[in-house]
Short mmCIF file of C-alpha atoms in Angstrom, two decimals:
data_model
loop_
_atom_site.label_atom_id
_atom_site.label_comp_id
_atom_site.label_asym_id
_atom_site.label_seq_id
_atom_site.Cartn_x
_atom_site.Cartn_y
_atom_site.Cartn_z
CA MET X 1 266.93 165.99 -29.02
CA ASN X 2 264.55 163.00 -29.44
CA TYR X 3 261.84 161.97 -26.78
CA ILE X 4 263.98 159.77 -24.63
CA GLN X 5 266.81 162.29 -24.73
CA GLN X 6 264.47 164.75 -22.92
CA ALA X 7 265.27 162.96 -19.61
CA TYR X 8 268.80 164.64 -19.97
CA LYS X 9 266.98 168.02 -19.23
CA GLY X 10 266.60 166.91 -15.36
CA GLN X 11 268.65 165.43 -12.51
CA ARG X 12 268.98 161.77 -13.00
CA ASP X 13 270.46 160.32 -9.80
CA LEU X 14 269.47 156.38 -9.32
CA TRP X 15 267.87 157.25 -5.78
CA MET X 16 265.56 159.74 -7.61
CA PHE X 17 264.28 157.25 -10.13
CA ILE X 18 263.73 154.61 -7.38
CA LEU X 19 261.87 157.07 -5.20
CA THR X 20 259.69 158.25 -7.87
CA THR X 21 259.04 154.84 -9.24
CA PHE X 22 258.15 153.39 -5.76
CA LEU X 23 255.95 156.36 -4.81
CA VAL X 24 254.06 156.41 -8.09
CA ALA X 25 254.01 152.76 -9.35
CA GLY X 26 253.65 151.30 -5.76
CA ILE X 27 249.79 151.04 -6.21
CA PHE X 28 250.26 148.77 -9.30
CA LEU X 29 252.85 146.63 -7.63
CA ALA X 30 250.69 146.15 -4.74
CA ASN X 31 247.78 145.01 -6.72
CA PHE X 32 249.99 142.53 -8.58
CA VAL X 33 251.28 141.03 -5.42
CA ILE X 34 247.90 140.96 -3.91
CA TYR X 35 246.62 139.26 -7.06
CA LEU X 36 249.56 136.59 -6.74
CA ILE X 37 249.08 135.79 -3.23
CA SER X 38 245.29 135.97 -2.79
CA ASP X 39 243.04 132.95 -2.88
CA PRO X 40 240.92 133.21 -5.95
CA ALA X 41 237.85 132.70 -3.74
CA ASP X 42 238.82 135.83 -1.74
CA LEU X 43 239.16 137.80 -5.17
CA GLN X 44 235.75 136.61 -6.40
CA LEU X 45 234.26 137.61 -2.96
CA ALA X 46 235.77 141.14 -3.02
CA MET X 47 234.53 141.42 -6.69
CA ASP X 48 231.04 140.32 -5.73
CA MET X 49 230.94 142.92 -2.88
CA MET X 50 231.89 145.57 -5.18
CA LYS X 51 229.02 144.85 -7.51
CA ASN X 52 226.82 145.81 -4.79
CA TRP X 53 227.98 149.22 -4.76
CA PRO X 54 226.19 151.90 -6.76
CA ALA X 55 227.93 151.80 -10.33
CA ASN X 56 229.01 155.37 -10.22
CA LEU X 57 230.38 155.40 -6.74
CA SER X 58 232.41 152.36 -7.54
CA LEU X 59 233.77 154.19 -10.57
CA ILE X 60 234.74 157.17 -8.68
CA ILE X 61 236.37 155.21 -6.12
CA ASN X 62 238.34 153.19 -8.78
CA LEU X 63 239.60 156.43 -10.75
CA ALA X 64 239.99 158.88 -7.77
CA PRO X 65 243.57 157.65 -6.93
CA PHE X 66 245.01 158.46 -10.32
CA VAL X 67 244.28 162.14 -9.79
CA PHE X 68 246.63 162.38 -6.79
CA LEU X 69 249.28 159.81 -8.34
CA LEU X 70 249.37 162.03 -11.41
CA LEU X 71 249.84 165.10 -9.42
CA LEU X 72 252.47 163.21 -7.29
CA LEU X 73 254.39 162.28 -10.54
CA PHE X 74 254.28 165.73 -11.79
CA ILE X 75 255.57 167.21 -8.31
CA LEU X 76 258.43 164.61 -8.31
CA VAL X 77 259.59 165.17 -11.87
CA ARG X 78 259.58 168.98 -11.33
CA TYR X 79 261.04 169.39 -7.93
CA VAL X 80 263.17 166.32 -7.62
CA HIS X 81 264.22 165.75 -11.08
CA GLN X 82 264.27 169.39 -11.77
CA ARG X 83 262.80 168.94 -15.16
CA SER X 84 259.69 170.51 -16.94
CA ILE X 85 256.23 168.59 -17.48
CA LEU X 86 256.60 169.60 -21.11
CA SER X 87 259.91 167.47 -21.41
CA LEU X 88 257.99 164.62 -19.93
CA THR X 89 255.33 164.80 -22.51
CA THR X 90 256.91 165.61 -25.93
CA ALA X 91 260.19 166.48 -27.82
CA ARG X 92 258.15 169.42 -29.45
CA PRO X 93 258.33 173.13 -28.36
CA LYS X 94 254.55 172.76 -27.11
CA VAL X 95 252.21 170.04 -26.71
CA ASP X 96 250.26 169.14 -29.90
CA TYR X 97 246.61 169.04 -29.10
CA LYS X 98 245.74 168.32 -32.57
CA ARG X 99 247.63 165.06 -32.32
CA ILE X 100 245.75 164.21 -29.24
CA LEU X 101 242.27 164.85 -30.91
CA PHE X 102 243.23 162.94 -34.21
CA SER X 103 244.28 159.55 -32.18
CA PHE X 104 241.18 160.07 -29.99
CA LEU X 105 238.87 160.23 -32.93
CA MET X 106 240.76 157.45 -34.86
CA VAL X 107 240.20 154.92 -32.06
CA CYS X 108 236.65 156.09 -31.37
CA THR X 109 235.63 155.98 -34.89
CA PHE X 110 237.06 152.43 -35.26
CA THR X 111 235.46 151.11 -32.04
CA LEU X 112 232.01 152.64 -32.82
CA VAL X 113 231.90 151.51 -36.32
CA THR X 114 232.85 147.84 -35.61
CA PHE X 115 230.65 147.65 -32.53
CA PHE X 116 227.47 148.74 -34.63
CA ILE X 117 228.52 146.43 -37.40
CA GLY X 118 228.57 143.44 -34.99
CA TYR X 119 225.34 144.72 -33.29
CA SER X 120 223.43 144.73 -36.52
CA ILE X 121 224.63 141.17 -37.23
CA ASP X 122 224.02 139.62 -33.98
CA SER X 123 222.69 141.58 -30.73
CA SER X 124 221.43 138.56 -29.03
CA GLU X 125 224.09 138.89 -26.05
CA LEU X 126 223.59 142.76 -25.63
CA VAL X 127 221.15 144.39 -23.54
CA PHE X 128 220.03 147.98 -24.17
CA GLN X 129 220.00 149.57 -20.67
CA PHE X 130 220.07 153.28 -21.50
CA ASP X 131 219.18 155.28 -18.61
CA ALA X 132 219.29 159.31 -19.37
CA LYS X 133 219.99 160.26 -15.64
CA LYS X 134 222.51 157.56 -14.78
CA PHE X 135 224.23 157.82 -18.20
CA ALA X 136 224.55 161.78 -17.76
CA ILE X 137 226.28 161.17 -14.30
CA LEU X 138 228.37 158.36 -15.78
CA PHE X 139 229.43 160.71 -18.70
CA LEU X 140 230.36 163.55 -16.26
CA ILE X 141 232.50 161.38 -14.05
CA SER X 142 234.07 159.67 -17.11
CA ILE X 143 234.95 162.96 -18.89
CA ILE X 144 236.47 164.29 -15.61
CA LEU X 145 238.37 161.38 -14.14
CA PHE X 146 239.35 159.23 -17.27
CA PRO X 147 241.76 161.96 -18.38
CA PHE X 148 243.77 161.64 -15.14
CA GLN X 149 243.48 157.84 -15.21
CA ILE X 150 244.96 157.49 -18.63
CA SER X 151 247.41 160.45 -18.31
CA LEU X 152 248.95 158.74 -15.14
CA GLU X 153 249.47 155.39 -16.91
CA GLU X 154 251.06 157.28 -20.05
CA TYR X 155 253.15 159.56 -18.25
CA LEU X 156 254.35 156.70 -16.02
CA PHE X 157 255.08 153.94 -18.55
CA ARG X 158 255.44 155.74 -21.94
CA GLY X 159 256.87 158.69 -20.34
CA TYR X 160 258.95 158.49 -17.29
CA LEU X 161 259.91 154.81 -17.23
CA MET X 162 260.48 154.80 -21.02
CA GLN X 163 262.66 157.99 -20.78
CA HIS X 164 264.76 157.09 -17.65
CA ILE X 165 265.33 153.39 -18.44
CA GLY X 166 266.32 154.37 -22.05
CA VAL X 167 268.79 156.78 -20.85
CA MET X 168 270.19 154.04 -18.42
CA VAL X 169 270.66 151.31 -20.91
CA LYS X 170 271.25 153.65 -23.73
CA ASN X 171 268.96 152.16 -26.33
CA LYS X 172 265.33 152.41 -27.24
CA TRP X 173 264.15 148.74 -27.75
CA PHE X 174 264.53 147.64 -24.15
CA PRO X 175 262.32 150.42 -22.63
CA LEU X 176 259.92 149.81 -25.19
CA ILE X 177 259.64 146.13 -24.39
CA LEU X 178 259.98 146.63 -20.82
CA THR X 179 257.52 149.20 -20.29
CA SER X 180 254.91 147.16 -22.42
CA VAL X 181 255.41 144.23 -20.22
CA LEU X 182 254.95 146.30 -16.89
CA PHE X 183 251.89 147.89 -18.53
CA GLY X 184 250.50 144.39 -18.75
CA ILE X 185 251.44 143.29 -15.24
CA ALA X 186 250.01 146.43 -13.89
CA HIS X 187 246.64 145.32 -15.22
CA ALA X 188 247.07 141.78 -14.04
CA ALA X 189 244.64 142.31 -11.10
CA ASN X 190 241.81 143.40 -13.33
CA PRO X 191 238.74 140.99 -12.90
CA GLU X 192 238.75 140.26 -16.78
CA VAL X 193 242.17 138.49 -16.42
CA GLY X 194 240.91 136.05 -14.15
CA ALA X 195 237.64 135.61 -16.08
CA VAL X 196 239.20 135.48 -19.48
CA GLY X 197 242.56 133.90 -18.82
CA PHE X 198 245.81 135.35 -17.59
CA TRP X 199 247.87 134.81 -20.76
CA LYS X 200 245.18 135.86 -23.16
CA MET X 201 244.80 139.04 -21.44
CA MET X 202 248.64 139.52 -21.04
CA ILE X 203 248.99 139.19 -25.10
CA PHE X 204 246.25 141.98 -25.23
CA TYR X 205 247.50 144.31 -22.79
CA VAL X 206 251.39 144.05 -23.56
CA GLY X 207 250.47 144.15 -27.33
CA THR X 208 248.59 147.41 -26.48
CA GLY X 209 251.46 148.65 -24.60
CA LEU X 210 253.73 148.07 -27.57
CA LEU X 211 251.34 150.13 -29.87
CA LEU X 212 251.33 152.92 -27.31
CA GLY X 213 255.23 152.67 -27.02
CA ILE X 214 255.76 152.65 -30.67
CA MET X 215 253.49 155.69 -31.16
CA THR X 216 255.48 157.58 -28.64
CA LEU X 217 258.95 156.73 -30.02
CA MET X 218 258.01 157.32 -33.67
CA ASP X 219 256.28 160.55 -32.94
CA ASP X 220 258.49 161.91 -30.11
CA GLY X 221 255.79 162.47 -27.77
CA LEU X 222 252.92 161.14 -25.81
CA GLU X 223 250.18 163.06 -27.71
CA LEU X 224 249.02 160.05 -29.90
CA ALA X 225 249.21 157.71 -27.11
CA LEU X 226 247.32 159.82 -24.69
CA GLY X 227 244.36 160.59 -27.30
CA PHE X 228 244.20 156.65 -28.02
CA HIS X 229 244.27 155.68 -24.58
CA LEU X 230 241.51 158.16 -23.71
CA GLY X 231 239.30 157.27 -26.43
CA ASN X 232 239.52 153.52 -25.63
CA ASN X 233 238.81 153.90 -22.02
CA LEU X 234 236.10 156.29 -22.44
CA LEU X 235 234.09 154.09 -24.76
CA ALA X 236 234.94 151.04 -22.52
CA SER X 237 233.13 153.00 -19.81
CA LEU X 238 230.18 154.52 -21.81
CA LEU X 239 229.33 151.95 -24.43
CA VAL X 240 229.49 148.36 -23.03
CA THR X 241 229.68 147.01 -19.48
CA ALA X 242 229.75 143.46 -18.24
CA ASP X 243 229.58 141.87 -14.85
CA TRP X 244 233.12 140.35 -15.26
CA THR X 245 235.06 143.58 -16.25
CA ALA X 246 237.10 146.14 -14.33
CA LEU X 247 234.49 148.83 -15.37
CA GLN X 248 231.10 148.30 -13.79
CA THR X 249 229.09 151.19 -15.14
CA ASP X 250 225.76 152.38 -16.30
CA ALA X 251 226.71 152.08 -20.11
CA ILE X 252 224.29 152.29 -22.82
CA PHE X 253 224.65 148.43 -23.35
CA LYS X 254 225.35 145.55 -20.96
CA SER X 255 226.92 142.36 -22.33
CA THR X 256 225.40 139.03 -21.17
CA ALA X 257 228.02 136.91 -23.09
CA ASP X 258 230.27 134.52 -21.08
CA PRO X 259 233.42 135.86 -19.78
CA SER X 260 235.57 134.62 -22.67
CA MET X 261 237.43 135.89 -25.65
CA SER X 262 238.58 134.26 -28.84
CA LEU X 263 242.37 134.04 -28.93
CA LEU X 264 242.12 134.58 -32.79
CA SER X 265 239.49 137.15 -33.24
CA GLU X 266 239.53 139.25 -30.15
CA ILE X 267 243.17 138.86 -29.17
CA LEU X 268 245.59 138.24 -31.88
CA MET X 269 243.51 140.21 -34.54
CA PRO X 270 243.54 143.47 -32.80
CA VAL X 271 247.18 143.23 -31.92
CA LEU X 272 248.54 141.73 -35.14
CA ILE X 273 246.21 143.30 -37.60
CA ILE X 274 244.35 146.31 -36.38
CA TYR X 275 247.17 147.79 -34.46
CA PRO X 276 249.48 147.70 -37.37
CA ILE X 277 246.88 149.27 -39.47
CA MET X 278 246.52 151.94 -37.08
CA LEU X 279 250.26 152.67 -36.96
CA LEU X 280 250.30 152.82 -40.65
CA ILE X 281 247.69 155.42 -40.79
CA LEU X 282 249.50 157.54 -38.17
CA SER X 283 252.84 157.28 -40.01
CA LYS X 284 251.13 158.49 -43.31
CA LYS X 285 249.61 161.21 -41.65
CA TYR X 286 252.82 162.31 -39.65
CA ASN X 287 255.15 161.33 -42.13
CA TRP X 288 257.19 158.93 -39.93
CA LYS X 289 260.70 157.95 -41.27
CA ASN X 290 263.81 155.94 -40.02
CA TRP X 291 261.60 153.27 -38.19
CA GLN X 292 264.80 151.32 -37.38
CA ASP X 293 266.65 154.06 -35.62
CA ARG X 294 263.63 155.40 -33.80
CA LEU X 295 262.61 152.09 -32.28
CA PHE X 296 266.12 150.17 -32.07
CA GLY X 297 268.68 153.01 -32.23
CA LYS X 298 271.05 154.06 -29.37
CA VAL X 299 270.36 156.69 -26.87
CA THR X 300 273.27 159.23 -26.68
CA GLU X 301 273.62 162.19 -24.47
CA PRO X 302 273.22 165.43 -26.43
CA PRO X 303 275.64 168.12 -26.31
CA LYS X 304 275.34 170.37 -22.99
CA GLU X 305 274.36 173.38 -24.89
CA ASP X 306 271.18 171.68 -26.24
CA TYR X 307 269.58 171.52 -22.85
CA LYS X 308 269.45 172.94 -19.58
CA ILE X 309 268.39 171.51 -16.01
CA ILE X 310 265.85 173.50 -14.38
CA GLU X 311 267.18 175.46 -11.33
#
């Protein structure tokens, strides 16, 4: 059984899907609706108010809801859908933590190397603000709470929604594209979207969603996506902060650059060049084959003897 077929191991009534999606993803939908209907001046006022909060307190407030939402998703999957959390995580007999670690180290290595190359070339818009005490607190908050935040997003978008939508439509390409678009929309209320530009950031977010979705389908599990997402978000919190980003932290550096991103070098290059290179690295390491079927093939119900719904 492949990854999407794991959904057959549980109950799949439509009301269950609607209930779980509404309860767990409601916060993302609410944020998007607020973003659409709110006056930009009001959004800026709220952002300015949050800047006056202690950075670590603001981070805790932003990340704490993900703890409860992840637990809620697990409870609904286990007791409403009557399936195991393992089936939501991977098609393997057990979670492969080495895959999580490899993907984590891959994105961390790339981010740190490219950052320090850029820093050595031009550091004029970066302020070194390292404070050992504040950073230690930030580090503890980050390693405790970010795993919940990235896990909720991966288990919801690349896990629950990918599997159940795939079973509904009987193919793999539609849930891959839809969950990537939803992943982008879920981040539409982030302050950098307003600062940099909606369509620029949507290209980046949707492109990142596609990367994580391809990892999941090709590798038959969430492990690589979890490692990548965790490494990316941890470094975003610990390495560089800026006044116009979603993460206001006591990071090592603070960017004083204007809130703008080059469409070519900072949006299209990662999505169209760096991400495919990372997929190539993973494909060689994990011997991925049959890309067409894994990404565009049909989803069929496996023989009943291949799975059992938890009673």
